[in-house]
Amino acid sequence: MQYEPVIGLEVHAQLSTESKIFSPTSTEFGGAPNSQVSPICLGMPGVLPVLNKKALEYALRAAIALNCELHTTSRFSRKNYFYPDLPKGYQISQFEEPFSSGGWLDISVNGETKRIRITRIHMEEDAGKLIHDQSGNVSYVDLNRAGVPLIEIVSEPDIESPEEAVEYMKKLRSIVRYIGVCDGNMDEGSLRCDANVSVRPKGTKKLGTKAEIKNVNSFKFVQKAIEYEIRRQIQTLESGGEIVQETRLFDSSKGVTFSMRSKEEAHDYRYFPDPDLLPVVIEQSMIDEIESTLPELPEQRYTRFIEEYKLPEYDAGVLTSSKEIADYFEQSLKDGGDPKTLSNWIMTEVLRELKEEEEIGSFPISPAMLSELIGLIDKGNISGKQAKEIFAEMISSGVTAKEIVEQKGIRQISDQSEIESIVKEILGNHPGELARLKAGEDKLMGFLVGQVMKATQGRANPKVVNEILRKSI
Ligand code: ADP
Ligand code: MG
């Protein structure tokens, strides 16, 4: 039998506010353990949580960018369970009345646009972090993260492959970064997902029983964990077994998922409205204000790059997937120049140098420096090959192209008479090749151009060399 996977993702995105969701405590990453914890984070008797307005604003920005409907009144509940990283014994989260629902996000699948529906987005607080000692006997508790604001973005089960799940995560990450509400740093846990996976006989409608893989924190692991889970479920069914509804974890070193708890062991969270928090009422003026300050989103920028700069879809996609790269491209273009040439340079030379796209912020070659370098090629002052060498030197030294060209006396030979005399010399040294070229063996053209380039250490302008060679035969 043929099976098809069905996937729904619950993505947690940490909002990049300076303070926690219900207290003025710092959210800065990497502080000494338990140095950023207040009585409110701990739920000490008598404390009163107060909603961070910035967190609400950021949550609204995300919901608007993800095409969600906003609910003017929403409520916080307590989700009760025991775990050592949860000092209050409950997590404050939105349950029955989230602030938004019914959105969508378009992803691109094999060149086609596919819409993934978003069920809801709600606000909640993060828990602390457990660090398990190597010995296996001791665990440490760091509560700095307890109370950090999150939004949870729940998708409909519209995702049909591990690749689509990764695309969806990438797109979400790009959007929350564009609108500046989450740094998207997956290593630090700012963006992570629970992947719900089931399989069903191909072409059928009824959903299979799902397993939920908790806390997957990289694109690679999303791919691997879902791939494994699909295989496991198909094998189980094929061998006559049944899928049990359960929560699983992904072991990235072994590349497998394993059971954490079954449905029978599932928590009864005894949700109830948090009596310490007022309902959240969103005024239209706040929504208007946010809508008016929302920047251009990746999708809009992609379309504009194609229309305004006449870029191929592929280029527009690469350049706009990260806001920083798109900004870099547009800043480089400010001084003029051909958009496609610039796009080629960024997509190959620049992106090759970056491990992460956001590193472009500290890239030694500024947009103005890149545009100057390309200008030198356009003017015929340097060759493309020289430009690549200069580019490498600019990265290591931080010096501008013009300065390097002057210091080293680099120039491209475009002068007709100078090239003519070199061509003459080369043809004189290769009478055999010249004869064969004349007899119609056109591939020798490349050989002879190569000889001229070699004789000039790559400094001759290839276009001029070609013209003169053609004339000479
Ligand atoms: P739960 O109550 O177990 O949290 P929900 O119905 O709230 O389940 O859905 C949680 C997530 O699981 C959503 O992203 C949803 O799209 C997804 N999901 C629900 N049912 C399935 C299924 N049968 N297969 C895959 N994903 C599913
Ligand atoms: Mg769930």
Coordinates of C-alpha atoms and ligand atoms in Angstrom, one line a residue:
M1 CA 0.0 0.0 0.0
Q2 CA 1.1 3.6 -0.7
Y3 CA 1.0 6.0 2.2
E4 CA 1.0 9.8 2.4
P5 CA 2.3 11.8 5.4
V6 CA 0.2 14.5 7.1
I7 CA 2.0 17.1 9.2
G8 CA 1.0 20.0 11.4
L9 CA 3.5 22.2 13.2
E10 CA 3.3 24.1 16.5
V11 CA 6.0 26.7 16.3
H12 CA 7.2 28.6 19.3
A13 CA 8.8 32.0 18.6
Q14 CA 10.5 34.0 21.3
L15 CA 9.5 37.6 21.2
S16 CA 12.6 39.9 21.3
T17 CA 11.4 42.2 24.1
E18 CA 13.9 43.4 26.7
S19 CA 11.8 42.2 29.6
K20 CA 9.7 39.2 30.4
I21 CA 6.0 38.8 29.5
F22 CA 4.6 39.5 33.0
S23 CA 7.6 41.1 34.9
P24 CA 10.3 43.8 34.3
T25 CA 13.1 41.1 34.5
S26 CA 15.7 41.1 31.7
T27 CA 15.3 38.5 28.9
E28 CA 18.9 38.8 27.7
F29 CA 20.4 35.5 26.5
G30 CA 23.5 34.0 28.1
G31 CA 23.4 35.5 31.6
A32 CA 24.7 33.7 34.7
P33 CA 22.2 31.0 35.6
N34 CA 19.3 32.3 37.7
S35 CA 20.6 35.9 37.6
Q36 CA 17.4 37.1 35.7
V37 CA 14.7 35.8 37.9
S38 CA 12.2 37.8 39.9
P39 CA 9.5 36.8 42.5
I40 CA 7.0 37.2 39.6
C41 CA 8.8 34.7 37.5
L42 CA 8.8 32.3 40.5
G43 CA 5.1 32.9 41.3
M44 CA 5.8 33.8 44.9
P45 CA 2.7 34.4 47.1
G46 CA 1.3 37.9 46.7
V47 CA 3.0 38.9 43.4
L48 CA 0.9 40.2 40.5
P49 CA 1.8 39.6 36.9
V50 CA 1.2 42.5 34.5
L51 CA 1.2 42.0 30.7
N52 CA 4.2 43.5 28.9
K53 CA 2.7 45.9 26.3
K54 CA 5.6 45.4 23.9
A55 CA 5.1 41.6 23.9
L56 CA 1.4 42.2 23.0
E57 CA 2.5 44.6 20.2
Y58 CA 5.0 42.1 18.8
A59 CA 2.4 39.3 19.0
L60 CA 0.0 41.5 17.1
R61 CA 2.6 42.3 14.4
A62 CA 3.2 38.6 13.8
A63 CA -0.5 37.8 13.6
I64 CA -1.1 40.6 11.1
A65 CA 1.9 39.6 9.0
L66 CA 0.5 36.0 9.0
N67 CA -2.9 37.1 7.8
C68 CA -4.7 36.2 11.0
E69 CA -7.9 37.5 12.3
L70 CA -7.4 39.5 15.6
H71 CA -9.8 39.0 18.5
T72 CA -10.4 42.2 20.4
T73 CA -10.8 40.3 23.7
S74 CA -8.5 37.4 24.7
R75 CA -7.7 35.8 28.0
F76 CA -4.8 34.1 29.8
S77 CA -5.2 30.7 31.4
R78 CA -3.1 28.6 33.7
K79 CA -1.9 25.4 32.3
N80 CA -1.1 23.3 35.4
Y81 CA 1.5 20.6 35.5
F82 CA 4.6 19.7 37.5
Y83 CA 8.1 19.8 36.1
P84 CA 11.3 21.1 37.7
D85 CA 11.7 23.8 35.1
L86 CA 8.3 25.3 35.9
P87 CA 8.6 27.1 39.2
K88 CA 5.0 28.2 39.6
G89 CA 3.6 24.8 38.9
Y90 CA 1.6 26.3 36.0
Q91 CA 2.4 28.0 32.7
I92 CA 0.4 31.1 31.8
S93 CA -0.9 30.6 28.3
Q94 CA -3.9 31.5 26.1
F95 CA -6.2 28.5 25.7
E96 CA -9.8 28.9 24.8
E97 CA -9.6 32.6 23.9
P98 CA -6.4 33.2 21.9
F99 CA -5.8 36.8 20.6
S100 CA -5.8 35.6 17.0
S101 CA -6.8 32.7 14.7
G102 CA -7.4 31.8 11.1
G103 CA -4.3 33.0 9.2
W104 CA -2.1 31.6 6.5
L105 CA 1.3 31.5 5.1
D106 CA 2.3 30.7 1.4
I107 CA 5.3 28.5 0.8
S108 CA 6.9 27.6 -2.5
V109 CA 6.9 23.9 -3.4
N110 CA 8.7 22.9 -6.6
G111 CA 8.1 26.4 -8.1
E112 CA 4.4 26.4 -7.1
T113 CA 2.8 28.4 -4.4
K114 CA 1.1 26.4 -1.6
R115 CA -0.9 27.9 1.2
I116 CA -0.5 26.5 4.7
R117 CA -3.4 27.5 6.9
I118 CA -2.6 28.8 10.4
T119 CA -5.1 27.6 13.0
R120 CA -4.2 30.1 15.7
I121 CA -1.5 32.2 17.3
H122 CA -1.5 32.7 21.1
M123 CA 0.8 34.3 23.7
E124 CA 2.4 32.4 26.5
E125 CA 5.4 32.3 28.8
D126 CA 8.4 30.1 28.4
A127 CA 9.6 27.7 31.1
G128 CA 13.2 27.5 32.5
K129 CA 15.9 25.2 31.3
L130 CA 17.2 21.9 32.8
I131 CA 20.9 21.1 32.3
H132 CA 21.6 17.4 32.9
D133 CA 25.0 16.6 34.3
Q134 CA 27.3 14.2 32.4
S135 CA 27.3 11.8 35.4
G136 CA 23.6 11.3 35.0
N137 CA 23.0 11.9 38.7
V138 CA 22.5 15.6 38.8
S139 CA 20.4 18.1 37.0
Y140 CA 20.7 21.9 37.2
V141 CA 17.8 24.3 36.9
D142 CA 18.3 27.7 35.2
L143 CA 15.2 29.9 35.4
N144 CA 16.5 32.8 33.4
R145 CA 14.2 31.8 30.6
A146 CA 11.1 31.3 32.8
G147 CA 8.6 34.0 31.8
V148 CA 10.2 34.9 28.5
P149 CA 7.4 35.9 26.1
L150 CA 6.5 33.4 23.3
I151 CA 4.0 33.2 20.6
E152 CA 2.9 29.8 19.6
I153 CA 1.9 29.5 15.9
V154 CA -0.3 26.4 15.3
S155 CA -0.7 25.2 11.7
E156 CA -3.5 23.2 10.2
P157 CA -2.3 19.7 9.1
D158 CA -1.7 21.0 5.6
I159 CA 1.9 20.1 5.3
E160 CA 2.6 17.0 3.2
S161 CA 6.4 16.3 3.4
P162 CA 9.5 17.0 5.5
E163 CA 10.6 19.4 2.7
E164 CA 7.4 21.4 3.0
A165 CA 7.8 21.5 6.8
V166 CA 11.3 23.0 6.4
E167 CA 10.1 25.5 3.8
Y168 CA 7.3 26.5 6.2
M169 CA 9.8 27.0 9.1
K170 CA 12.1 29.0 6.9
K171 CA 9.4 31.2 5.7
L172 CA 8.1 31.8 9.2
R173 CA 11.6 32.6 10.4
S174 CA 12.1 35.0 7.6
I175 CA 8.8 36.8 8.4
V176 CA 9.3 37.1 12.1
R177 CA 12.8 38.5 11.4
Y178 CA 11.6 40.9 8.8
I179 CA 9.1 42.4 11.2
G180 CA 11.6 42.4 14.0
V181 CA 9.6 40.5 16.6
C182 CA 11.9 37.4 17.0
D183 CA 15.6 37.0 16.2
G184 CA 14.9 33.5 14.8
N185 CA 18.1 32.2 16.4
M186 CA 17.4 28.4 16.5
D187 CA 20.6 27.5 18.3
E188 CA 19.5 29.6 21.2
G189 CA 16.0 28.2 21.1
S190 CA 14.3 31.5 19.9
L191 CA 12.5 29.5 17.3
R192 CA 11.6 25.8 17.7
C193 CA 8.8 23.5 16.8
D194 CA 6.7 20.5 17.8
A195 CA 6.1 18.4 14.7
N196 CA 2.8 16.4 14.6
V197 CA 3.1 13.6 12.1
S198 CA 0.7 11.0 10.9
V199 CA 0.4 8.8 7.7
R200 CA -2.7 7.6 5.8
P201 CA -3.3 5.4 2.8
K202 CA -2.7 7.6 -0.3
G203 CA -5.7 9.4 -1.6
T204 CA -7.9 8.8 1.6
K205 CA -9.3 11.7 3.6
K206 CA -9.5 10.4 7.2
L207 CA -6.5 11.5 9.3
G208 CA -4.3 8.8 10.8
T209 CA -3.3 8.8 14.5
K210 CA -0.5 11.3 15.0
A211 CA 2.6 11.4 17.1
E212 CA 4.0 14.7 18.3
I213 CA 7.7 15.2 18.2
K214 CA 8.6 17.8 20.8
N215 CA 11.1 20.7 20.6
V216 CA 12.9 20.3 17.3
N217 CA 15.3 23.2 17.0
S218 CA 17.0 23.3 13.6
F219 CA 15.9 23.0 10.0
K220 CA 18.0 19.9 9.6
F221 CA 16.4 18.2 12.6
V222 CA 12.9 19.1 11.3
Q223 CA 13.7 17.3 8.1
K224 CA 15.4 14.3 9.8
A225 CA 12.9 13.9 12.6
I226 CA 9.9 13.9 10.3
E227 CA 11.5 11.7 7.7
Y228 CA 12.3 9.1 10.4
E229 CA 8.8 9.4 11.9
I230 CA 7.1 8.8 8.6
R231 CA 9.3 5.7 7.9
R232 CA 8.6 4.4 11.4
Q233 CA 4.8 4.8 11.1
I234 CA 4.7 3.2 7.7
Q235 CA 6.8 0.2 8.9
T236 CA 4.6 -0.2 11.9
L237 CA 1.4 -0.3 9.8
E238 CA 3.0 -2.5 7.2
S239 CA 3.9 -5.1 9.8
G240 CA 0.4 -5.2 11.1
G241 CA 0.9 -2.8 14.1
E242 CA -1.0 0.2 15.2
I243 CA 0.1 3.8 15.7
V244 CA -0.4 5.0 19.2
Q245 CA -1.0 8.6 19.9
E246 CA 2.0 9.8 21.9
T247 CA 4.6 12.4 22.5
R248 CA 8.0 11.6 21.1
L249 CA 11.5 13.1 21.3
F250 CA 14.1 13.3 18.5
D251 CA 17.6 12.0 19.3
S252 CA 19.7 13.9 16.8
S253 CA 22.9 11.9 17.4
K254 CA 21.1 8.6 16.5
G255 CA 18.6 10.2 14.0
V256 CA 15.6 8.5 15.6
T257 CA 12.5 9.5 17.5
F258 CA 11.6 7.7 20.7
S259 CA 8.5 7.6 22.9
M260 CA 8.3 10.1 25.8
R261 CA 4.8 9.5 27.0
S262 CA 1.7 7.9 25.6
K263 CA -1.8 9.4 25.5
E264 CA -2.8 7.5 28.7
E265 CA 0.1 9.3 30.5
A266 CA -0.9 12.7 29.0
H267 CA -1.4 15.5 31.4
D268 CA -4.7 16.8 32.5
Y269 CA -3.7 20.4 32.5
R270 CA -6.8 21.6 34.4
Y271 CA -6.8 24.9 32.5
F272 CA -8.6 27.8 34.1
P273 CA -8.5 31.5 33.5
D274 CA -5.7 33.2 35.4
P275 CA -7.4 35.2 38.2
D276 CA -4.5 37.6 38.5
L277 CA -4.6 38.8 34.9
L278 CA -7.2 41.0 33.2
P279 CA -8.7 40.0 29.9
V280 CA -6.6 41.5 27.1
V281 CA -8.6 44.1 25.2
I282 CA -7.0 45.3 21.9
E283 CA -8.1 48.7 20.7
Q284 CA -8.5 49.5 17.0
S285 CA -6.1 52.4 17.4
M286 CA -3.3 49.9 18.4
I287 CA -4.0 47.7 15.4
D288 CA -4.0 50.8 13.1
E289 CA -0.7 51.9 14.5
I290 CA 0.9 48.5 14.0
E291 CA -0.5 48.1 10.5
S292 CA 0.9 51.5 9.5
T293 CA 4.4 50.6 10.8
L294 CA 4.6 47.1 9.4
P295 CA 7.6 46.9 6.9
E296 CA 7.5 45.4 3.5
L297 CA 7.2 41.6 3.9
P298 CA 9.4 39.1 2.1
E299 CA 6.6 38.2 -0.4
Q300 CA 6.0 41.8 -1.4
R301 CA 9.7 42.5 -1.6
Y302 CA 10.1 39.5 -3.8
T303 CA 7.5 40.7 -6.3
R304 CA 8.9 44.2 -6.2
F305 CA 12.5 42.9 -7.0
I306 CA 11.1 41.1 -10.0
E307 CA 9.2 44.1 -11.3
E308 CA 11.5 47.0 -10.3
Y309 CA 14.9 45.4 -11.0
K310 CA 13.8 42.8 -13.7
L311 CA 15.5 40.1 -11.7
P312 CA 14.8 36.4 -12.4
E313 CA 12.4 34.8 -9.8
Y314 CA 15.3 32.7 -8.5
D315 CA 17.5 35.7 -7.8
A316 CA 14.6 37.6 -6.2
G317 CA 13.9 34.5 -3.9
V318 CA 17.5 34.2 -2.8
L319 CA 17.9 38.0 -2.2
T320 CA 14.7 38.5 -0.3
S321 CA 14.7 35.4 1.9
S322 CA 16.7 37.4 4.5
K323 CA 15.9 41.1 5.2
E324 CA 19.6 41.8 5.7
I325 CA 20.6 40.4 2.3
A326 CA 17.8 42.3 0.6
D327 CA 18.9 45.5 2.3
Y328 CA 22.5 44.9 1.3
F329 CA 21.5 44.5 -2.3
E330 CA 19.4 47.6 -2.4
Q331 CA 22.0 49.7 -0.6
S332 CA 24.6 48.5 -3.1
L333 CA 22.4 49.6 -5.9
K334 CA 22.0 53.1 -4.6
D335 CA 25.1 54.3 -6.6
G336 CA 23.7 52.9 -9.8
G337 CA 24.9 49.7 -11.6
D338 CA 23.2 46.8 -13.2
P339 CA 20.9 44.9 -10.8
K340 CA 21.6 41.5 -12.4
T341 CA 25.4 41.9 -12.2
L342 CA 25.1 42.9 -8.6
S343 CA 22.7 40.0 -7.8
N344 CA 25.2 37.5 -9.3
W345 CA 28.0 38.9 -7.2
I346 CA 25.9 38.7 -4.0
M347 CA 24.5 35.2 -4.7
T348 CA 27.9 33.7 -5.5
E349 CA 30.9 35.6 -4.0
V350 CA 29.2 37.3 -1.0
L351 CA 26.9 34.5 0.1
R352 CA 29.8 32.0 -0.2
E353 CA 31.7 33.9 2.5
L354 CA 28.8 33.9 5.0
K355 CA 27.9 31.0 7.2
E356 CA 24.7 32.6 8.1
E357 CA 22.9 35.3 6.1
E358 CA 22.6 37.6 9.1
E359 CA 26.4 37.8 9.3
I360 CA 26.1 40.3 6.4
G361 CA 25.8 43.0 9.1
S362 CA 29.5 42.6 10.0
F363 CA 30.7 41.6 6.5
P364 CA 34.0 43.6 5.8
I365 CA 32.8 44.7 2.4
S366 CA 30.1 47.3 2.7
P367 CA 27.4 47.8 0.0
A368 CA 29.2 50.9 -1.2
M369 CA 32.5 49.0 -1.4
L370 CA 30.9 46.2 -3.5
S371 CA 29.3 48.7 -5.8
E372 CA 32.6 50.5 -6.3
L373 CA 34.3 47.2 -7.2
I374 CA 31.7 46.3 -9.7
G375 CA 31.9 49.8 -11.1
L376 CA 35.6 49.2 -11.9
I377 CA 34.7 46.2 -14.0
D378 CA 31.9 48.0 -15.8
K379 CA 34.4 50.8 -16.7
G380 CA 36.9 48.3 -18.0
N381 CA 39.5 49.3 -15.4
I382 CA 39.8 45.7 -14.1
S383 CA 38.8 42.3 -15.4
G384 CA 36.3 40.0 -13.8
K385 CA 39.1 37.7 -12.7
Q386 CA 41.1 40.6 -11.2
A387 CA 37.9 41.7 -9.4
K388 CA 37.6 38.3 -7.7
E389 CA 41.2 38.6 -6.4
I390 CA 40.5 42.1 -5.3
F391 CA 37.3 40.9 -3.6
A392 CA 39.3 38.3 -1.6
E393 CA 41.8 41.0 -0.6
M394 CA 39.0 43.4 0.5
I395 CA 37.7 40.7 2.8
S396 CA 41.0 40.1 4.5
S397 CA 42.2 43.7 4.6
G398 CA 38.9 45.8 4.7
V399 CA 40.5 48.1 2.2
T400 CA 38.5 49.5 -0.8
A401 CA 38.9 48.2 -4.3
K402 CA 40.2 51.6 -5.6
E403 CA 42.9 51.6 -3.0
I404 CA 44.0 48.1 -3.8
V405 CA 44.0 48.8 -7.5
E406 CA 46.2 51.9 -6.9
Q407 CA 48.6 50.2 -4.4
K408 CA 49.2 47.2 -6.6
G409 CA 49.1 49.0 -9.9
I410 CA 46.4 46.6 -11.1
R411 CA 44.9 47.5 -14.4
Q412 CA 43.2 45.8 -17.2
I413 CA 44.7 46.1 -20.6
S414 CA 41.9 47.4 -22.9
D415 CA 44.2 49.4 -25.2
Q416 CA 43.8 48.2 -28.8
S417 CA 47.4 48.7 -30.0
E418 CA 48.8 47.1 -26.9
I419 CA 46.6 44.0 -27.3
E420 CA 47.2 43.9 -31.0
S421 CA 51.0 43.6 -30.5
I422 CA 50.5 40.8 -27.9
V423 CA 48.1 38.9 -30.2
K424 CA 50.6 39.2 -33.1
E425 CA 53.3 37.7 -30.9
I426 CA 51.1 34.8 -29.8
L427 CA 50.0 34.0 -33.3
G428 CA 53.6 34.1 -34.4
N429 CA 54.5 31.5 -31.7
H430 CA 51.6 29.2 -32.6
P431 CA 51.6 28.9 -36.4
G432 CA 50.1 25.3 -36.3
E433 CA 47.1 26.3 -34.1
L434 CA 46.5 29.3 -36.3
A435 CA 46.4 27.2 -39.4
R436 CA 43.9 24.8 -37.8
L437 CA 41.8 27.6 -36.6
K438 CA 41.7 29.1 -40.1
A439 CA 40.7 25.6 -41.4
G440 CA 37.6 25.8 -39.3
E441 CA 38.6 24.3 -35.9
D442 CA 36.9 27.0 -33.9
K443 CA 37.8 25.5 -30.5
L444 CA 41.3 26.8 -31.0
M445 CA 39.9 30.3 -30.5
G446 CA 39.6 29.5 -26.8
F447 CA 43.2 28.2 -26.7
L448 CA 44.6 31.3 -28.3
V449 CA 42.6 33.7 -26.0
G450 CA 44.0 31.6 -23.1
Q451 CA 47.5 32.2 -24.4
V452 CA 47.0 36.0 -24.5
M453 CA 45.5 36.0 -21.0
K454 CA 48.5 33.9 -19.8
A455 CA 51.0 36.3 -21.4
T456 CA 49.3 39.2 -19.7
Q457 CA 48.8 37.5 -16.3
G458 CA 45.0 37.7 -16.9
R459 CA 45.1 41.5 -17.3
A460 CA 44.0 41.7 -20.9
N461 CA 40.3 42.6 -21.5
P462 CA 38.9 39.3 -22.9
K463 CA 36.3 41.1 -25.0
V464 CA 39.0 43.2 -26.8
V465 CA 41.2 40.1 -27.1
N466 CA 38.4 38.2 -28.8
E467 CA 37.7 41.0 -31.2
I468 CA 41.3 41.5 -32.2
L469 CA 41.9 37.7 -32.6
R470 CA 38.8 37.4 -34.9
K471 CA 40.1 40.3 -37.0
S472 CA 43.6 38.9 -37.2
I473 CA 42.4 35.7 -38.8
Ligands
ADP1 P1 -3.5 18.3 20.4 O1 -4.9 18.6 21.0 O2 -3.0 17.0 20.5 O3 -2.5 19.4 20.7 P2 -4.5 19.6 18.0 O4 -5.7 19.2 17.3 O5 -4.5 20.9 18.9 O6 -3.8 18.5 18.8 O7 -3.3 19.9 16.9 C1 -2.0 20.2 17.2 C2 -1.3 20.2 16.0 O8 -1.3 18.9 15.3 C3 -1.8 21.1 14.9 O9 -0.7 21.7 14.2 C4 -2.5 20.2 13.9 O10 -2.5 20.7 12.6 C5 -1.7 18.9 14.0 N1 -2.5 17.7 13.8 C6 -3.7 17.4 14.3 N2 -4.1 16.2 13.9 C7 -3.1 15.7 13.1 C8 -2.9 14.5 12.4 N3 -3.8 13.5 12.4 N4 -1.8 14.3 11.7 C9 -0.9 15.3 11.7 N5 -1.0 16.5 12.3 C10 -2.1 16.7 13.0
MG2 MG 0.2 20.1 21.1

